[in-house]
mmCIF file of C-alpha atoms in Angstrom:
data_model
loop_
_atom_site.group_PDB
_atom_site.id
_atom_site.type_symbol
_atom_site.label_atom_id
_atom_site.label_comp_id
_atom_site.label_asym_id
_atom_site.label_seq_id
_atom_site.Cartn_x
_atom_site.Cartn_y
_atom_site.Cartn_z
ATOM 1 C CA MET A 1 286.097 356.976 207.887
ATOM 2 C CA SER A 2 282.888 358.624 206.846
ATOM 3 C CA THR A 3 279.520 357.981 208.372
ATOM 4 C CA SER A 4 276.055 358.163 206.959
ATOM 5 C CA GLU A 5 272.516 358.042 208.243
ATOM 6 C CA PHE A 6 272.038 354.898 206.140
ATOM 7 C CA ASP A 7 274.783 352.906 207.907
ATOM 8 C CA SER A 8 272.188 351.221 210.101
ATOM 9 C CA PHE A 9 270.727 349.534 207.046
ATOM 10 C CA ARG A 10 273.971 347.834 206.012
ATOM 11 C CA PRO A 11 274.296 344.086 206.591
ATOM 12 C CA PRO A 12 276.584 343.072 209.474
ATOM 13 C CA GLN A 13 280.246 342.757 208.524
ATOM 14 C CA PRO A 14 282.162 339.500 209.213
ATOM 15 C CA THR A 15 284.167 339.561 212.421
ATOM 16 C CA GLY A 16 287.856 338.677 212.745
ATOM 17 C CA GLY A 17 291.035 340.147 211.383
ATOM 18 C CA LYS A 18 292.810 339.594 208.144
ATOM 19 C CA ARG A 19 293.901 336.121 207.163
ATOM 20 C CA ARG A 20 297.457 335.478 208.226
ATOM 21 C CA LYS A 21 299.958 334.454 205.620
ATOM 22 C CA GLY A 22 300.518 330.740 205.231
ATOM 23 C CA LYS A 23 297.234 329.805 206.917
ATOM 24 C CA ARG A 24 293.837 329.374 205.405
ATOM 25 C CA GLY A 25 290.536 329.266 207.085
ATOM 26 C CA ASN A 26 288.771 325.917 207.062
ATOM 27 C CA ARG A 27 285.429 326.905 208.336
ATOM 28 C CA ARG A 28 282.610 325.209 206.434
ATOM 29 C CA GLY A 29 280.928 327.454 203.857
ATOM 30 C CA VAL A 30 283.781 329.988 203.728
ATOM 31 C CA ASN A 31 285.618 330.503 200.451
ATOM 32 C CA ASP A 32 289.237 330.191 201.582
ATOM 33 C CA GLY A 33 290.703 329.895 198.083
ATOM 34 C CA SER A 34 291.677 326.241 198.475
ATOM 35 C CA ARG A 35 288.919 325.043 196.158
ATOM 36 C CA GLU A 36 286.299 326.357 193.795
ATOM 37 C CA MET A 37 283.042 327.202 195.448
ATOM 38 C CA PRO A 38 279.702 326.547 193.687
ATOM 39 C CA MET A 39 278.416 329.630 191.967
ATOM 40 C CA VAL A 40 274.767 328.441 191.668
ATOM 41 C CA PRO A 41 272.618 326.180 193.847
ATOM 42 C CA ASP A 42 271.794 322.624 192.831
ATOM 43 C CA ALA A 43 269.170 322.486 190.093
ATOM 44 C CA GLU A 44 265.705 321.251 190.935
ATOM 45 C CA PHE A 45 263.124 319.850 188.548
ATOM 46 C CA THR A 46 260.592 322.562 187.991
ATOM 47 C CA SER A 47 258.886 324.439 185.194
ATOM 48 C CA TYR A 48 257.697 327.926 184.422
ATOM 49 C CA TYR A 49 255.247 329.066 187.080
ATOM 50 C CA GLY A 50 255.113 325.512 188.415
ATOM 51 C CA ARG A 51 253.129 324.267 185.424
ATOM 52 C CA PRO A 52 253.566 320.744 183.943
ATOM 53 C CA VAL A 53 256.016 320.245 181.075
ATOM 54 C CA VAL A 54 253.419 318.336 179.060
ATOM 55 C CA LYS A 55 249.749 319.160 178.982
ATOM 56 C CA PRO A 56 247.771 316.567 180.976
ATOM 57 C CA ALA A 57 245.154 314.673 178.998
ATOM 58 C CA PRO A 58 241.744 316.355 179.491
ATOM 59 C CA TRP A 59 240.044 313.018 180.137
ATOM 60 C CA GLY A 60 237.861 312.263 183.117
ATOM 61 C CA HIS A 61 236.680 309.046 184.716
ATOM 62 C CA GLU A 62 234.300 308.507 181.797
ATOM 63 C CA VAL A 63 237.293 307.629 179.614
ATOM 64 C CA ALA A 64 238.633 305.223 182.246
ATOM 65 C CA ALA A 65 235.217 303.551 182.324
ATOM 66 C CA TYR A 66 235.275 303.331 178.531
ATOM 67 C CA LEU A 67 238.692 301.638 178.669
ATOM 68 C CA PHE A 68 237.257 298.968 180.964
ATOM 69 C CA LEU A 69 233.932 298.515 179.161
ATOM 70 C CA GLY A 70 235.698 298.250 175.811
ATOM 71 C CA GLY A 71 237.741 295.378 177.204
ATOM 72 C CA VAL A 72 234.609 293.650 178.520
ATOM 73 C CA ALA A 73 232.841 294.047 175.178
ATOM 74 C CA GLY A 74 235.805 292.911 173.091
ATOM 75 C CA GLY A 75 236.529 289.854 175.212
ATOM 76 C CA SER A 76 232.838 288.889 175.359
ATOM 77 C CA GLY A 77 232.520 289.247 171.597
ATOM 78 C CA LEU A 78 235.444 286.887 171.107
ATOM 79 C CA LEU A 79 233.948 284.331 173.503
ATOM 80 C CA ALA A 80 230.597 284.638 171.720
ATOM 81 C CA ALA A 81 232.189 283.852 168.367
ATOM 82 C CA GLY A 82 233.902 280.795 169.845
ATOM 83 C CA ALA A 83 230.636 279.604 171.417
ATOM 84 C CA GLN A 84 228.889 280.092 168.065
ATOM 85 C CA PHE A 85 231.326 277.758 166.325
ATOM 86 C CA THR A 86 231.283 275.123 169.107
ATOM 87 C CA GLY A 87 227.517 274.982 169.605
ATOM 88 C CA ARG A 88 227.400 276.342 173.177
ATOM 89 C CA ASN A 89 224.095 278.175 172.879
ATOM 90 C CA THR A 90 223.832 279.441 176.460
ATOM 91 C CA LEU A 91 227.394 280.772 176.497
ATOM 92 C CA ARG A 92 226.823 282.353 173.080
ATOM 93 C CA ARG A 93 223.638 284.080 174.220
ATOM 94 C CA ASN A 94 225.100 285.370 177.499
ATOM 95 C CA THR A 95 228.323 286.658 175.985
ATOM 96 C CA ARG A 96 226.503 288.364 173.111
ATOM 97 C CA LEU A 97 224.202 290.158 175.528
ATOM 98 C CA SER A 98 227.127 291.040 177.801
ATOM 99 C CA ALA A 99 229.037 292.476 174.849
ATOM 100 C CA LEU A 100 226.042 294.535 173.735
ATOM 101 C CA ILE A 101 225.448 295.985 177.211
ATOM 102 C CA ALA A 102 229.148 296.735 177.704
ATOM 103 C CA VAL A 103 229.609 298.426 174.323
ATOM 104 C CA ALA A 104 226.412 300.459 174.812
ATOM 105 C CA LEU A 105 227.535 301.689 178.238
ATOM 106 C CA GLY A 106 231.003 302.372 176.837
ATOM 107 C CA ALA A 107 229.522 304.469 174.046
ATOM 108 C CA VAL A 108 227.531 306.457 176.609
ATOM 109 C CA ALA A 109 230.698 307.083 178.635
ATOM 110 C CA LEU A 110 232.542 308.180 175.491
ATOM 111 C CA VAL A 111 229.779 310.587 174.477
ATOM 112 C CA LEU A 112 229.697 312.021 178.008
ATOM 113 C CA ASP A 113 233.400 312.772 177.744
ATOM 114 C CA LEU A 114 233.031 314.286 174.274
ATOM 115 C CA GLY A 115 230.175 316.495 175.475
ATOM 116 C CA ARG A 116 227.927 316.149 172.419
ATOM 117 C CA PRO A 117 226.940 312.997 170.457
ATOM 118 C CA GLU A 118 227.608 314.630 167.089
ATOM 119 C CA ARG A 119 231.309 314.861 167.924
ATOM 120 C CA PHE A 120 231.537 311.071 167.722
ATOM 121 C CA VAL A 121 229.737 311.123 164.377
ATOM 122 C CA ASN A 122 232.226 313.706 163.131
ATOM 123 C CA MET A 123 235.071 311.280 163.808
ATOM 124 C CA LEU A 124 233.515 308.907 161.246
ATOM 125 C CA ARG A 125 233.649 311.433 158.441
ATOM 126 C CA THR A 126 237.102 310.209 157.438
ATOM 127 C CA ILE A 127 239.594 307.399 158.038
ATOM 128 C CA LYS A 128 243.071 308.374 159.175
ATOM 129 C CA LEU A 129 245.293 305.311 159.364
ATOM 130 C CA THR A 130 247.908 307.093 161.506
ATOM 131 C CA SER A 131 245.346 308.115 164.147
ATOM 132 C CA PRO A 132 244.445 305.489 166.799
ATOM 133 C CA MET A 133 241.370 307.551 167.687
ATOM 134 C CA SER A 134 240.095 307.561 164.099
ATOM 135 C CA ILE A 135 240.693 303.847 163.604
ATOM 136 C CA GLY A 136 239.264 303.126 167.049
ATOM 137 C CA SER A 137 236.050 304.966 166.220
ATOM 138 C CA TRP A 138 235.534 302.737 163.175
ATOM 139 C CA ILE A 139 236.388 299.590 165.153
ATOM 140 C CA LEU A 140 233.829 300.549 167.803
ATOM 141 C CA SER A 141 231.158 301.259 165.189
ATOM 142 C CA LEU A 142 231.685 298.053 163.199
ATOM 143 C CA PHE A 143 231.796 295.902 166.322
ATOM 144 C CA SER A 144 228.652 297.565 167.678
ATOM 145 C CA GLY A 145 226.784 296.889 164.439
ATOM 146 C CA GLY A 146 227.709 293.212 164.353
ATOM 147 C CA ILE A 147 227.089 292.468 168.027
ATOM 148 C CA GLY A 148 223.878 294.509 167.942
ATOM 149 C CA VAL A 149 222.357 292.351 165.201
ATOM 150 C CA ALA A 150 223.486 289.127 166.897
ATOM 151 C CA ALA A 151 222.159 290.235 170.297
ATOM 152 C CA VAL A 152 218.781 291.297 168.865
ATOM 153 C CA ALA A 153 218.465 287.820 167.352
ATOM 154 C CA GLU A 154 219.165 286.305 170.782
ATOM 155 C CA ILE A 155 216.572 288.552 172.452
ATOM 156 C CA ASP A 156 214.017 287.594 169.806
ATOM 157 C CA LYS A 157 214.586 283.926 170.599
ATOM 158 C CA MET A 158 214.393 284.526 174.360
ATOM 159 C CA THR A 159 211.020 286.294 174.039
ATOM 160 C CA GLY A 160 209.510 283.608 171.827
ATOM 161 C CA GLU A 161 209.686 285.765 168.691
ATOM 162 C CA ARG A 162 207.460 288.427 170.216
ATOM 163 C CA ILE A 163 209.499 291.346 168.930
ATOM 164 C CA PRO A 164 207.399 292.997 166.171
ATOM 165 C CA LEU A 165 209.859 292.376 163.342
ATOM 166 C CA GLY A 166 207.327 291.168 160.770
ATOM 167 C CA PRO A 167 208.996 290.329 157.423
ATOM 168 C CA LEU A 168 212.398 291.296 158.848
ATOM 169 C CA ARG A 169 212.577 288.182 161.026
ATOM 170 C CA PRO A 170 213.780 285.860 158.219
ATOM 171 C CA VAL A 171 216.376 288.478 157.296
ATOM 172 C CA LEU A 172 217.526 288.633 160.911
ATOM 173 C CA ARG A 173 217.905 284.856 161.031
ATOM 174 C CA THR A 174 219.956 284.958 157.833
ATOM 175 C CA VAL A 175 222.385 287.663 158.946
ATOM 176 C CA GLU A 176 222.699 286.536 162.585
ATOM 177 C CA ALA A 177 225.630 284.167 162.050
ATOM 178 C CA PRO A 178 227.641 286.514 159.760
ATOM 179 C CA ALA A 179 227.035 289.363 162.214
ATOM 180 C CA GLY A 180 228.389 287.250 165.081
ATOM 181 C CA VAL A 181 231.489 286.383 163.045
ATOM 182 C CA ALA A 182 232.019 290.051 162.145
ATOM 183 C CA ALA A 183 231.752 291.057 165.793
ATOM 184 C CA GLY A 184 234.308 288.383 166.668
ATOM 185 C CA ALA A 185 236.674 289.736 164.016
ATOM 186 C CA PHE A 186 236.580 293.236 165.548
ATOM 187 C CA ALA A 187 236.539 292.021 169.170
ATOM 188 C CA ALA A 188 240.300 291.840 169.729
ATOM 189 C CA PRO A 189 241.004 295.216 168.045
ATOM 190 C CA LEU A 190 238.312 296.808 170.228
ATOM 191 C CA ALA A 191 239.940 295.421 173.366
ATOM 192 C CA VAL A 192 243.432 296.622 172.456
ATOM 193 C CA TYR A 193 243.178 299.835 170.422
ATOM 194 C CA THR A 194 242.785 301.968 173.554
ATOM 195 C CA ALA A 195 246.261 300.848 174.656
ATOM 196 C CA VAL A 196 247.676 302.146 171.367
ATOM 197 C CA LEU A 197 245.727 305.369 171.893
ATOM 198 C CA LEU A 198 247.260 305.944 175.348
ATOM 199 C CA GLY A 199 250.773 305.064 174.206
ATOM 200 C CA ASP A 200 250.514 307.519 171.316
ATOM 201 C CA THR A 201 250.216 310.496 173.697
ATOM 202 C CA ALA A 202 253.044 312.557 175.247
ATOM 203 C CA THR A 203 251.986 311.541 178.770
ATOM 204 C CA PRO A 204 255.252 310.173 180.251
ATOM 205 C CA THR A 205 254.062 306.912 181.827
ATOM 206 C CA TRP A 206 251.684 306.003 178.983
ATOM 207 C CA ASN A 207 254.311 306.753 176.361
ATOM 208 C CA ALA A 208 256.939 304.714 178.209
ATOM 209 C CA MET A 209 254.724 301.604 178.125
ATOM 210 C CA HIS A 210 253.571 301.921 174.499
ATOM 211 C CA LYS A 211 255.318 298.729 173.364
ATOM 212 C CA ASP A 212 253.870 296.456 176.063
ATOM 213 C CA LEU A 213 250.569 298.035 177.106
ATOM 214 C CA PRO A 214 248.599 296.323 174.273
ATOM 215 C CA PHE A 215 249.544 292.916 175.701
ATOM 216 C CA VAL A 216 248.455 294.035 179.178
ATOM 217 C CA PHE A 217 245.115 295.255 177.827
ATOM 218 C CA VAL A 218 244.517 292.021 175.893
ATOM 219 C CA SER A 219 245.091 290.025 179.078
ATOM 220 C CA SER A 220 242.898 292.429 181.028
ATOM 221 C CA ALA A 221 240.071 292.006 178.514
ATOM 222 C CA SER A 222 240.409 288.222 178.834
ATOM 223 C CA LEU A 223 240.011 288.485 182.613
ATOM 224 C CA ALA A 224 236.944 290.713 182.339
ATOM 225 C CA ALA A 225 235.109 288.707 179.685
ATOM 226 C CA SER A 226 235.859 285.287 181.157
ATOM 227 C CA GLY A 227 234.975 286.471 184.655
ATOM 228 C CA LEU A 228 231.625 287.858 183.524
ATOM 229 C CA ALA A 229 230.874 284.654 181.582
ATOM 230 C CA MET A 230 231.669 282.538 184.651
ATOM 231 C CA ILE A 231 229.186 284.615 186.650
ATOM 232 C CA THR A 232 226.340 284.426 184.116
ATOM 233 C CA THR A 233 226.805 280.979 182.568
ATOM 234 C CA PRO A 234 226.368 277.509 184.132
ATOM 235 C CA VAL A 235 229.616 275.609 184.624
ATOM 236 C CA ALA A 236 228.573 272.939 182.122
ATOM 237 C CA GLU A 237 228.974 275.440 179.245
ATOM 238 C CA ALA A 238 231.564 277.787 180.759
ATOM 239 C CA GLY A 239 234.585 275.620 179.955
ATOM 240 C CA PRO A 240 236.015 278.013 177.324
ATOM 241 C CA ALA A 241 235.567 280.908 179.757
ATOM 242 C CA ARG A 242 237.539 279.068 182.450
ATOM 243 C CA THR A 243 240.315 278.282 179.989
ATOM 244 C CA LEU A 244 240.463 281.908 178.870
ATOM 245 C CA ALA A 245 240.515 283.002 182.508
ATOM 246 C CA VAL A 246 243.572 280.898 183.360
ATOM 247 C CA LEU A 247 245.391 282.037 180.221
ATOM 248 C CA GLY A 248 244.408 285.632 180.943
ATOM 249 C CA VAL A 249 245.803 285.520 184.482
ATOM 250 C CA ALA A 250 249.121 284.100 183.300
ATOM 251 C CA GLY A 251 249.322 286.615 180.460
ATOM 252 C CA ASP A 252 248.383 289.524 182.714
ATOM 253 C CA LEU A 253 251.043 288.768 185.320
ATOM 254 C CA VAL A 254 253.807 288.163 182.778
ATOM 255 C CA ALA A 255 252.931 291.121 180.535
ATOM 256 C CA THR A 256 252.684 293.544 183.462
ATOM 257 C CA LYS A 257 256.038 292.524 184.944
ATOM 258 C CA LEU A 258 257.797 292.677 181.575
ATOM 259 C CA MET A 259 256.261 296.060 180.872
ATOM 260 C CA GLU A 260 257.458 297.511 184.173
ATOM 261 C CA ARG A 261 260.941 296.050 183.658
ATOM 262 C CA ARG A 262 261.287 297.554 180.188
ATOM 263 C CA MET A 263 260.026 300.983 181.216
ATOM 264 C CA ASP A 264 262.257 303.801 182.405
ATOM 265 C CA PRO A 265 262.394 303.391 186.211
ATOM 266 C CA VAL A 266 261.313 306.989 186.798
ATOM 267 C CA ALA A 267 258.386 306.767 184.364
ATOM 268 C CA ALA A 268 257.271 303.540 186.088
ATOM 269 C CA GLU A 269 257.120 305.120 189.554
ATOM 270 C CA PRO A 270 253.442 306.221 189.331
ATOM 271 C CA LEU A 271 252.509 302.556 188.824
ATOM 272 C CA HIS A 272 253.764 301.769 192.339
ATOM 273 C CA HIS A 273 252.820 304.806 194.422
ATOM 274 C CA GLY A 274 249.640 306.518 195.533
ATOM 275 C CA GLU A 275 246.177 305.523 194.428
ATOM 276 C CA PRO A 276 247.313 303.998 191.084
ATOM 277 C CA GLY A 277 249.801 301.804 192.933
ATOM 278 C CA ARG A 278 247.108 300.557 195.322
ATOM 279 C CA MET A 279 244.752 299.750 192.459
ATOM 280 C CA LEU A 280 247.399 297.810 190.541
ATOM 281 C CA ARG A 281 248.532 295.862 193.611
ATOM 282 C CA TRP A 282 244.962 294.806 194.344
ATOM 283 C CA SER A 283 244.480 293.959 190.695
ATOM 284 C CA GLU A 284 247.376 291.510 190.875
ATOM 285 C CA ARG A 285 246.081 289.931 194.088
ATOM 286 C CA LEU A 286 242.557 289.506 192.768
ATOM 287 C CA ALA A 287 243.813 288.102 189.466
ATOM 288 C CA VAL A 288 245.857 285.465 191.282
ATOM 289 C CA ALA A 289 242.959 284.607 193.610
ATOM 290 C CA GLY A 290 240.494 284.382 190.739
ATOM 291 C CA GLY A 291 242.859 282.287 188.655
ATOM 292 C CA LEU A 292 243.481 279.826 191.497
ATOM 293 C CA GLY A 293 239.753 279.553 192.186
ATOM 294 C CA THR A 294 239.081 278.901 188.500
ATOM 295 C CA LEU A 295 241.846 276.326 188.220
ATOM 296 C CA LEU A 296 241.155 274.396 191.431
ATOM 297 C CA ALA A 297 237.378 274.563 191.891
ATOM 298 C CA GLY A 298 235.980 276.230 188.814
ATOM 299 C CA ARG A 299 233.322 273.552 188.268
ATOM 300 C CA HIS A 300 231.571 274.489 191.514
ATOM 301 C CA ARG A 301 228.945 277.128 190.690
ATOM 302 C CA GLY A 302 229.559 279.284 193.746
ATOM 303 C CA VAL A 303 233.340 279.198 193.432
ATOM 304 C CA ALA A 304 233.084 279.923 189.707
ATOM 305 C CA ALA A 305 230.932 282.996 190.340
ATOM 306 C CA ALA A 306 233.242 284.284 193.094
ATOM 307 C CA SER A 307 236.311 283.707 190.940
ATOM 308 C CA GLY A 308 234.628 285.455 188.024
ATOM 309 C CA LEU A 309 233.835 288.473 190.183
ATOM 310 C CA ALA A 310 237.462 288.633 191.333
ATOM 311 C CA LEU A 311 238.706 288.513 187.739
ATOM 312 C CA LEU A 312 236.226 291.166 186.600
ATOM 313 C CA THR A 313 237.303 293.474 189.425
ATOM 314 C CA ALA A 314 240.975 292.839 188.701
ATOM 315 C CA SER A 315 240.482 293.893 185.091
ATOM 316 C CA ALA A 316 238.721 297.105 186.128
ATOM 317 C CA LEU A 317 241.486 297.970 188.597
ATOM 318 C CA THR A 318 244.143 297.397 185.928
ATOM 319 C CA ARG A 319 242.521 299.792 183.479
ATOM 320 C CA PHE A 320 241.744 302.450 186.072
ATOM 321 C CA GLY A 321 245.209 302.092 187.639
ATOM 322 C CA VAL A 322 247.017 302.568 184.343
ATOM 323 C CA PHE A 323 244.776 305.517 183.501
ATOM 324 C CA GLU A 324 245.387 307.293 186.817
ATOM 325 C CA ALA A 325 249.135 306.567 186.743
ATOM 326 C CA GLY A 326 249.430 308.315 183.399
ATOM 327 C CA LYS A 327 247.534 311.368 184.597
ATOM 328 C CA GLU A 328 249.736 311.515 187.696
ATOM 329 C CA SER A 329 252.930 311.393 185.612
ATOM 330 C CA ALA A 330 251.837 314.401 183.571
ATOM 331 C CA ARG A 331 251.545 316.591 186.669
ATOM 332 C CA ASP A 332 255.197 316.294 187.769
ATOM 333 C CA PRO A 333 257.938 317.676 185.446
ATOM 334 C CA ARG A 334 260.370 315.097 186.813
ATOM 335 C CA TYR A 335 258.658 312.243 184.968
ATOM 336 C CA THR A 336 259.245 314.083 181.696
ATOM 337 C CA ILE A 337 262.729 315.533 182.243
ATOM 338 C CA GLU A 338 264.650 312.612 183.791
ATOM 339 C CA PRO A 339 263.742 309.991 181.141
ATOM 340 C CA GLN A 340 264.559 312.524 178.403
ATOM 341 C CA LYS A 341 268.002 313.185 179.879
ATOM 342 C CA ARG A 342 268.639 309.447 180.179
ATOM 343 C CA ARG A 343 267.633 308.816 176.570
ATOM 344 C CA LEU A 344 269.850 311.674 175.424
ATOM 345 C CA ALA A 345 272.828 310.285 177.335
ATOM 346 C CA ALA A 346 272.200 306.823 175.859
ATOM 347 C CA ARG A 347 272.191 308.225 172.316
ATOM 348 C CA ARG A 348 275.444 310.052 172.898
ATOM 349 C CA ALA A 349 277.011 306.973 174.485
ATOM 350 C CA ALA A 350 276.013 305.010 171.385
ATOM 351 C CA GLY A 351 277.913 307.507 169.226
ATOM 352 C CA ILE A 352 274.866 309.360 167.879
ATOM 353 C CA THR A 353 276.071 312.953 168.073
ATOM 354 C CA ASP A 354 275.150 314.519 164.735
ATOM 355 C CA ASP A 355 271.368 314.705 164.815
ATOM 356 C CA SER A 356 268.971 317.407 165.980
ATOM 357 C CA ILE A 357 268.314 315.634 169.300
ATOM 358 C CA THR A 358 271.877 315.355 170.564
ATOM 359 C CA THR A 359 273.072 318.694 169.183
ATOM 360 C CA ALA A 360 269.886 320.613 170.089
ATOM 361 C CA ARG A 361 269.763 322.284 166.688
#
């Protein structure tokens, strides 16, 4: 046996003699030949250098605010059109002004996220039917034009025709009603197109809810608009707002539960954990409380205002919760990899084995 000065650096050798014939060691972790030992450790969900599999959306809280304000504006525009046709002048005035303020603040939030106002103008240079962002830009612009004209007419009436319009006042009176109808026509698309925009991304949680999120956003817009109308409008004229509030609560609860049930269970996890989970749980509680207050004592001015505030807050928490859940899902590779593997297994189980997805060609 030879020796070397490097022997001290060798790892310690296992103790014990040779294995006797006919007997095998059974110590845990020792390869005794009775079974195959794993050659590699269990795989963990990770990515190169710990980076996400999909690139997170570069959107800040300004976009989340725009999602909420777009719902307020769209729902208020729809209520304003209904009040215009039913002769509820106070409800029409309040909802028109609410829609104008909401869409103006939403446009400011959108421009803040874009960085420069001309970037929004650039999106109007063309119409791309396959792009939710392109179509959404035109919906926002057309709605803003219609509700702007209608709201200016309301402000002119409120100030006793003191706005220096001159010969334009008869023109404003002529186009007021058509402008209100046009705003009502684009109100629902404004409230819902942002759901299509989120679902069209590769963000795991947003993409997993693309079929049902529009229904959730429509219900959320109903809560926001009806709640704001119940706060600003006397109960004698707020009947349509109360009806929309009750329908919105029922639609919101049903649409949210169906959406979560139809989603991949892993992709739905961010909706139940962390800050997004807290926001969505409180949204559900406030929606139920506001709906019960509207249904049971909505004709009492104080109760109506409190219920409206609860519904408005519930709508905001829904939009912000969905937004934050999507951003959270993009940070963890697990939310991308596990649903993909499950979809691949489902395709193979269904007998689809000759396409580029299942054969990885």
